[in-house]
Amino acid sequence: VGFVAEESALTDGNCTRDSSVEKFEIVFPGLPHKHCFVQYGRGLFERAAEFASSLVSGRARAVIVSDETIASYYGERLLSNLNKCNLSTELIIFPPGESNKTWETLGAVLRGLVEAKVGRDGFLIALGGGVTGDIGGLAAALHCRGIDWMQLPTTTLAMADSALGGKTAVNLAGGKNLAGAFHQPAAVFADLDTLATLPLRHFRAGLAEVVKTAVMLDGELFSQLESSPLELLEQDNSRLERALLACARLKAGVVTRDEREAGERALLNAGHTIGHALEAAASGLLLHGEAVAVGLVLECRLAEWITGFPPAGTQRMINLLQAIGLPTIPPEGIDAGRLAGLLGLDKKARRGMVRFALPADIGKPHVSGREYTSPVEIDKVMSLLGRMF
Ligand code: GLY
């Protein structure tokens, strides 16, 4: 399948406690020198510095890129760990939130890399959630035409999805993620202990990515989520750990087969076509994961019409998202005309048609020949969705 799975317990001398850690490696057939070492578990945060320093040679310099909130929790700790490992490192901080995933923030991070005298042999560590991974990764792709980097995800969203697969981007006035690059991280270390500082609303929102992965790729995982959704909200419950790891492994398989989204990787955009438009139309009212949750429900309705997805499946989707505490209908006051306009700006939109990654059933994507997405006229989408506003 392109990646190796291995279970292990970390026991070496520098570890402050024994931790159960799952490790695997993403191997990209077209990029023989670009393996990504993935570790999920607890107590891992302390070990990331050691790993980072092992990847960096001699006197090369490094930076941590993080937002103000996450840096206040973990920035100094990571800095001190890196310095103990003799990796000369500086911390570059930007204001938190999707509204700061901008060209301007990216410019400030790039200036920070120059000021920190990070050369082509340097290293970048993105410490935080999806926004930090996207900005840090894009800065790593651009600085000196590309330096190595790693992700230390601290949110459910990043651990379930965005930290893996090398998509990096900033938003432009014309749309979300419009300027970006594929730039694979050398490693992803997800320390579940860092979820303790994640506000509940963000914690829940990230779980929309878990539900997305399950509905498209793993019916068994979907059933497990349904059987005890509240356990997912318990930070120290192994159910959560298993669900995040399952998503990471599923995503690793997909990106191994289709790194650049020529086909199969588009399946991971389920819920996102409407979700991205809703997120923009709601002007900051919805977190990304919340918009994806609503998008998943609306795209399940679309799938009933286009792929024969069972209406009972849509009901299961609604029940699961509600049990997790996520929204399943658009917020009041969203303007349908604005939403239609935003759908037309989707990266996959062409001449009045938008492409959707749709489920055929719970755990099974709709794939037609080599087409992983279905084109639908925006007018048709709006006439179907119009009834829901
Ligand atoms: N978030 C979907 C992907 O990485 O392809």
Coordinates of C-alpha atoms and ligand atoms in Angstrom, one line a residue:
V1 CA 0.0 0.0 0.0
G2 CA 3.0 2.3 -0.1
F3 CA 3.4 2.9 3.6
V4 CA 4.6 0.7 6.4
A5 CA 2.7 0.4 9.7
E6 CA 4.5 -0.4 12.9
E7 CA 3.4 -0.2 16.5
S8 CA 6.0 0.6 19.0
A9 CA 6.6 1.8 22.6
L10 CA 9.2 4.5 23.0
T11 CA 11.6 3.5 25.7
D12 CA 14.8 5.2 25.2
G13 CA 16.6 7.2 27.9
N14 CA 15.6 10.7 26.9
C15 CA 11.9 10.0 27.2
T16 CA 10.3 11.4 30.3
R17 CA 7.7 8.6 30.3
D18 CA 6.9 5.5 28.4
S19 CA 4.5 6.3 25.6
S20 CA 2.5 4.3 23.2
V21 CA 3.3 5.7 19.8
E22 CA 2.1 4.6 16.4
K23 CA 4.6 5.1 13.7
F24 CA 4.4 4.8 9.9
E25 CA 6.2 6.3 6.9
I26 CA 4.6 7.8 3.8
V27 CA 6.6 6.9 0.8
F28 CA 5.9 8.8 -2.4
P29 CA 6.7 6.7 -5.5
G30 CA 7.5 9.8 -7.6
L31 CA 9.7 11.3 -4.8
P32 CA 12.2 8.7 -3.7
H33 CA 14.0 11.2 -1.4
K34 CA 10.8 12.5 0.2
H35 CA 9.7 10.1 2.9
C36 CA 7.5 11.5 5.6
F37 CA 7.9 10.0 9.1
V38 CA 4.6 10.0 10.9
Q39 CA 4.2 9.5 14.7
Y40 CA 0.9 9.6 16.6
G41 CA 0.8 9.2 20.4
R42 CA 1.3 10.9 23.7
G43 CA 4.4 12.5 25.2
L44 CA 5.7 12.9 21.7
F45 CA 6.1 16.6 21.9
E46 CA 9.3 16.2 23.9
R47 CA 10.8 14.0 21.3
A48 CA 10.1 16.1 18.3
A49 CA 13.2 18.3 18.9
E50 CA 15.5 15.3 19.0
F51 CA 14.0 14.1 15.7
A52 CA 14.2 17.6 14.1
S53 CA 17.9 17.9 15.1
S54 CA 18.7 14.5 13.6
L55 CA 17.4 15.7 10.3
V56 CA 19.4 18.9 10.2
S57 CA 23.1 18.9 9.5
G58 CA 26.0 20.7 11.3
R59 CA 25.4 24.4 11.9
A60 CA 22.2 24.8 10.0
R61 CA 19.6 27.0 11.7
A62 CA 15.9 26.4 12.3
V63 CA 12.7 28.3 13.0
I64 CA 9.5 27.4 14.7
V65 CA 6.4 29.0 13.1
S66 CA 3.4 29.3 15.4
D67 CA 0.5 31.5 16.2
E68 CA 0.4 33.6 19.4
T69 CA -1.9 31.3 21.2
I70 CA -0.1 28.0 20.6
A71 CA 3.3 29.7 21.0
S72 CA 2.2 30.9 24.5
Y73 CA 1.5 27.2 25.5
Y74 CA 4.3 25.3 23.8
G75 CA 6.7 27.8 22.1
E76 CA 9.3 28.2 24.8
R77 CA 9.2 24.5 25.7
L78 CA 10.0 23.5 22.1
L79 CA 12.6 26.2 21.7
S80 CA 14.4 25.0 24.8
N81 CA 14.2 21.4 23.7
L82 CA 15.7 22.3 20.3
N83 CA 18.5 24.3 21.8
K84 CA 19.3 21.4 24.1
C85 CA 19.6 19.3 21.0
N86 CA 22.1 22.0 19.6
L87 CA 19.7 23.2 17.0
S88 CA 20.0 27.0 16.9
T89 CA 16.3 28.0 16.6
E90 CA 14.2 31.1 16.6
L91 CA 10.4 31.5 17.1
I92 CA 8.3 33.3 14.5
I93 CA 4.8 34.2 15.7
F94 CA 1.8 35.5 13.9
P95 CA -1.8 36.4 15.1
P96 CA -4.1 33.4 15.2
G97 CA -7.1 32.6 13.1
E98 CA -8.2 31.9 9.5
S99 CA -8.5 35.6 8.9
N100 CA -4.7 35.8 9.2
K101 CA -3.9 33.1 6.7
T102 CA -2.9 35.8 4.3
W103 CA -0.2 36.9 1.9
E104 CA 0.8 39.5 4.4
T105 CA 1.3 37.0 7.2
L106 CA 3.3 34.8 4.8
G107 CA 5.5 37.8 3.9
A108 CA 6.2 38.4 7.6
V109 CA 7.1 34.8 8.1
L110 CA 9.5 34.8 5.1
R111 CA 11.1 38.0 6.4
G112 CA 11.5 36.2 9.8
L113 CA 13.3 33.3 8.1
V114 CA 15.7 35.8 6.4
E115 CA 16.3 37.6 9.7
A116 CA 17.0 34.3 11.5
K117 CA 19.6 33.6 8.8
V118 CA 18.0 30.3 7.9
G119 CA 19.9 29.0 4.8
R120 CA 19.0 26.4 2.2
D121 CA 20.1 23.8 4.7
G122 CA 17.8 25.2 7.3
F123 CA 14.6 23.7 8.8
L124 CA 11.1 24.9 9.7
I125 CA 8.8 23.5 12.3
A126 CA 5.1 24.4 12.0
L127 CA 3.7 24.2 15.5
G128 CA -0.1 24.5 15.6
G129 CA -3.3 23.8 13.7
G130 CA -4.3 24.0 10.0
V131 CA -3.6 27.6 9.5
T132 CA -0.1 27.3 10.9
G133 CA 0.6 24.2 8.9
D134 CA -0.6 26.0 5.7
I135 CA 1.4 29.1 6.3
G136 CA 4.5 27.4 7.7
G137 CA 4.5 24.9 4.9
L138 CA 4.2 27.5 2.2
A139 CA 7.0 29.5 3.8
A140 CA 9.1 26.4 3.7
A141 CA 8.3 25.8 0.1
L142 CA 9.3 29.3 -0.9
H143 CA 12.3 30.2 1.3
C144 CA 15.4 29.6 -0.7
R145 CA 13.2 27.8 -3.2
G146 CA 12.3 25.2 -0.6
I147 CA 13.7 24.0 2.7
D148 CA 12.8 20.9 4.8
W149 CA 10.1 21.2 7.4
M150 CA 8.0 19.2 9.8
Q151 CA 4.5 19.6 11.3
L152 CA 3.7 19.4 15.0
P153 CA -0.1 19.5 14.8
T154 CA -2.0 20.6 17.9
T155 CA -5.6 20.4 16.8
T156 CA -8.0 17.6 15.9
L157 CA -8.4 19.1 12.4
A158 CA -4.7 19.0 11.7
M159 CA -4.2 15.6 13.2
A160 CA -7.1 14.1 11.3
D161 CA -6.3 15.7 8.0
S162 CA -4.3 18.9 7.2
A163 CA -0.9 18.0 8.7
L164 CA -0.5 15.1 6.3
G165 CA -0.1 15.3 2.5
G166 CA 1.9 18.5 1.9
K167 CA -0.8 20.9 0.9
T168 CA 0.2 24.4 1.9
A169 CA -1.6 27.7 1.0
V170 CA -2.8 31.2 1.9
N171 CA -6.1 32.7 1.1
L172 CA -6.5 35.5 -1.4
A173 CA -9.3 38.0 -1.7
G174 CA -10.7 35.9 -4.5
G175 CA -10.9 32.7 -2.5
K176 CA -9.6 30.2 0.0
N177 CA -6.2 28.5 -0.5
L178 CA -5.8 30.1 -3.9
A179 CA -2.0 30.6 -3.6
G180 CA -0.2 27.5 -2.5
A181 CA 2.2 24.7 -3.2
F182 CA 2.6 21.0 -2.6
H183 CA 5.6 20.7 -0.3
Q184 CA 5.8 17.4 1.7
P185 CA 6.9 17.7 5.3
A186 CA 9.8 15.4 6.3
A187 CA 7.9 14.4 9.5
V188 CA 4.5 14.8 11.2
F189 CA 4.6 14.3 15.0
A190 CA 1.1 14.4 16.5
D191 CA 1.2 14.6 20.3
L192 CA -2.3 14.1 21.5
D193 CA -1.4 15.6 24.9
T194 CA -1.4 19.0 23.1
L195 CA -5.2 18.7 22.5
A196 CA -5.6 19.6 26.2
T197 CA -5.3 23.3 25.3
L198 CA -7.7 23.2 22.4
P199 CA -11.0 25.0 23.1
L200 CA -14.0 22.7 22.9
R201 CA -15.5 24.5 19.9
H202 CA -12.3 24.0 17.9
F203 CA -12.0 20.4 19.2
R204 CA -15.4 19.5 17.9
A205 CA -14.9 21.4 14.6
G206 CA -11.9 19.3 13.7
L207 CA -13.9 16.1 14.2
A208 CA -15.8 17.1 11.0
E209 CA -12.7 16.0 9.1
V210 CA -12.8 12.6 10.9
V211 CA -16.5 12.2 9.8
K212 CA -15.5 13.2 6.3
T213 CA -12.8 10.6 6.0
A214 CA -15.1 7.9 7.4
V215 CA -18.1 8.7 5.1
M216 CA -15.8 8.6 2.1
L217 CA -13.4 5.8 2.9
D218 CA -14.3 3.7 5.9
G219 CA -17.8 2.6 6.8
E220 CA -16.5 0.6 9.8
L221 CA -14.9 3.8 11.2
F222 CA -18.2 5.6 10.6
S223 CA -20.1 2.9 12.6
Q224 CA -17.5 3.1 15.4
L225 CA -18.0 6.9 15.6
E226 CA -21.8 6.4 15.7
S227 CA -21.6 3.8 18.5
S228 CA -20.0 6.3 21.0
P229 CA -19.7 9.8 19.6
L230 CA -19.3 11.4 23.0
E231 CA -16.1 9.4 23.7
L232 CA -14.6 11.3 20.8
L233 CA -14.9 14.4 22.9
E234 CA -12.9 13.0 25.8
Q235 CA -9.4 14.1 25.3
D236 CA -7.8 11.2 27.0
N237 CA -10.0 8.5 25.5
S238 CA -8.3 5.9 23.3
R239 CA -11.4 6.1 20.9
L240 CA -10.3 9.6 19.9
E241 CA -6.7 8.5 19.4
R242 CA -7.8 5.5 17.3
A243 CA -10.1 7.7 15.2
L244 CA -7.4 10.3 14.5
L245 CA -4.8 7.6 13.7
A246 CA -7.3 5.8 11.4
C247 CA -7.8 9.1 9.5
A248 CA -4.0 9.6 9.2
R249 CA -3.4 6.1 7.9
L250 CA -6.3 6.4 5.4
K251 CA -5.0 9.8 4.2
A252 CA -1.5 8.5 4.0
G253 CA -2.7 5.7 1.6
V254 CA -4.5 8.2 -0.6
V255 CA -1.7 10.7 -0.9
T256 CA 0.8 7.9 -1.5
R257 CA -1.3 6.9 -4.6
D258 CA -2.1 10.5 -5.7
E259 CA 0.1 13.1 -4.2
R260 CA -0.9 16.0 -6.5
E261 CA -4.7 15.4 -6.5
A262 CA -4.8 14.1 -10.1
G263 CA -7.7 11.8 -9.0
E264 CA -8.3 9.9 -5.9
R265 CA -7.1 12.6 -3.5
A266 CA -10.1 14.8 -4.5
L267 CA -12.2 12.4 -2.5
L268 CA -10.8 14.1 0.6
N269 CA -12.6 17.3 -0.5
A270 CA -16.0 15.9 0.5
G271 CA -18.1 18.5 2.3
H272 CA -15.5 21.1 1.4
T273 CA -17.0 22.5 -1.9
I274 CA -20.1 23.8 -0.2
G275 CA -18.2 24.1 3.1
H276 CA -15.6 26.5 1.7
A277 CA -18.3 28.7 0.1
L278 CA -20.3 28.7 3.3
E279 CA -17.3 29.5 5.4
A280 CA -16.7 32.6 3.2
A281 CA -20.4 33.5 3.0
A282 CA -20.7 33.3 6.8
S283 CA -17.8 35.9 7.2
G284 CA -16.1 34.4 10.2
L285 CA -19.2 33.1 11.9
L286 CA -18.3 29.4 11.1
L287 CA -15.0 27.7 11.9
H288 CA -13.7 25.7 8.9
G289 CA -14.8 22.4 10.5
E290 CA -18.2 23.7 11.3
A291 CA -18.7 24.8 7.6
V292 CA -17.4 21.4 6.5
A293 CA -20.0 19.7 8.8
V294 CA -22.9 21.7 7.2
G295 CA -21.2 21.0 3.8
L296 CA -21.2 17.3 4.5
V297 CA -24.9 17.2 5.1
L298 CA -25.8 19.3 2.1
E299 CA -23.4 17.3 -0.1
C300 CA -25.1 14.1 1.2
R301 CA -28.4 15.6 0.0
L302 CA -26.8 16.3 -3.4
A303 CA -25.4 12.7 -3.4
E304 CA -28.9 11.3 -2.9
W305 CA -29.8 13.0 -6.1
I306 CA -26.7 12.3 -8.1
T307 CA -25.1 9.0 -6.9
G308 CA -28.1 7.2 -5.3
F309 CA -26.7 7.8 -1.8
P310 CA -29.4 6.5 0.6
P311 CA -31.5 9.1 2.4
A312 CA -31.0 7.0 5.5
G313 CA -27.2 7.7 5.1
T314 CA -27.9 11.5 5.2
Q315 CA -29.9 11.0 8.4
R316 CA -27.0 9.0 9.9
M317 CA -24.7 11.8 8.9
I318 CA -26.9 14.4 10.6
N319 CA -27.3 12.3 13.8
L320 CA -23.5 11.8 14.1
L321 CA -22.6 15.4 13.5
Q322 CA -25.3 16.5 16.0
A323 CA -24.1 14.0 18.6
I324 CA -20.6 15.5 18.3
G325 CA -22.1 19.0 18.7
L326 CA -21.6 20.3 15.1
P327 CA -24.0 22.3 13.0
T328 CA -26.0 20.6 10.3
I329 CA -27.8 23.5 8.7
P330 CA -26.5 26.8 7.4
P331 CA -26.6 29.7 9.9
E332 CA -29.4 32.1 9.4
G333 CA -28.8 35.1 7.1
I334 CA -26.6 33.4 4.6
D335 CA -27.4 34.9 1.2
A336 CA -28.2 32.2 -1.3
G337 CA -27.0 34.5 -4.2
R338 CA -23.7 35.2 -2.5
L339 CA -23.3 31.4 -1.9
A340 CA -23.9 30.6 -5.6
G341 CA -21.3 33.3 -6.5
L342 CA -18.8 31.8 -4.1
L343 CA -19.4 28.2 -5.4
G344 CA -18.5 29.6 -8.9
L345 CA -15.1 30.7 -7.4
D346 CA -14.3 27.2 -6.3
K347 CA -10.9 26.0 -7.7
K348 CA -12.8 23.1 -9.4
A349 CA -15.5 25.3 -11.0
R350 CA -15.7 25.7 -14.8
R351 CA -18.3 27.4 -16.9
G352 CA -21.1 27.3 -14.4
M353 CA -20.3 23.7 -13.2
V354 CA -18.8 22.7 -9.9
R355 CA -17.2 19.4 -9.1
F356 CA -18.2 17.5 -6.0
A357 CA -16.6 14.5 -4.3
L358 CA -19.7 12.6 -3.3
P359 CA -20.3 9.4 -1.3
A360 CA -22.2 6.5 -3.0
D361 CA -22.9 5.0 0.4
I362 CA -21.5 5.3 4.0
G363 CA -17.8 4.5 3.7
K364 CA -17.9 4.2 -0.1
P365 CA -17.1 7.1 -2.5
H366 CA -18.8 7.6 -5.9
V367 CA -16.2 6.9 -8.6
S368 CA -17.1 6.7 -12.2
G369 CA -14.3 5.2 -14.3
R370 CA -11.3 7.4 -13.4
E371 CA -13.5 10.3 -12.3
Y372 CA -13.5 10.9 -8.6
T373 CA -15.7 13.9 -8.7
S374 CA -19.1 14.7 -10.3
P375 CA -19.8 17.9 -12.2
V376 CA -23.0 19.6 -11.2
E377 CA -24.5 22.9 -12.5
I378 CA -24.4 25.6 -9.9
D379 CA -28.0 26.5 -10.7
K380 CA -29.0 22.9 -9.9
V381 CA -27.1 22.9 -6.7
M382 CA -28.8 26.1 -5.7
S383 CA -32.2 24.9 -6.6
L384 CA -31.7 21.9 -4.4
L385 CA -30.1 23.8 -1.6
G386 CA -32.6 26.7 -1.9
R387 CA -35.1 24.6 -0.1
M388 CA -32.8 24.4 2.9
F389 CA -32.3 28.1 3.5
Ligands
GLY1 N1 -7.5 18.3 2.9 C1 -7.6 17.5 1.8 C2 -6.3 17.1 1.2 O1 -5.2 17.3 1.8 O2 -6.2 16.7 0.1

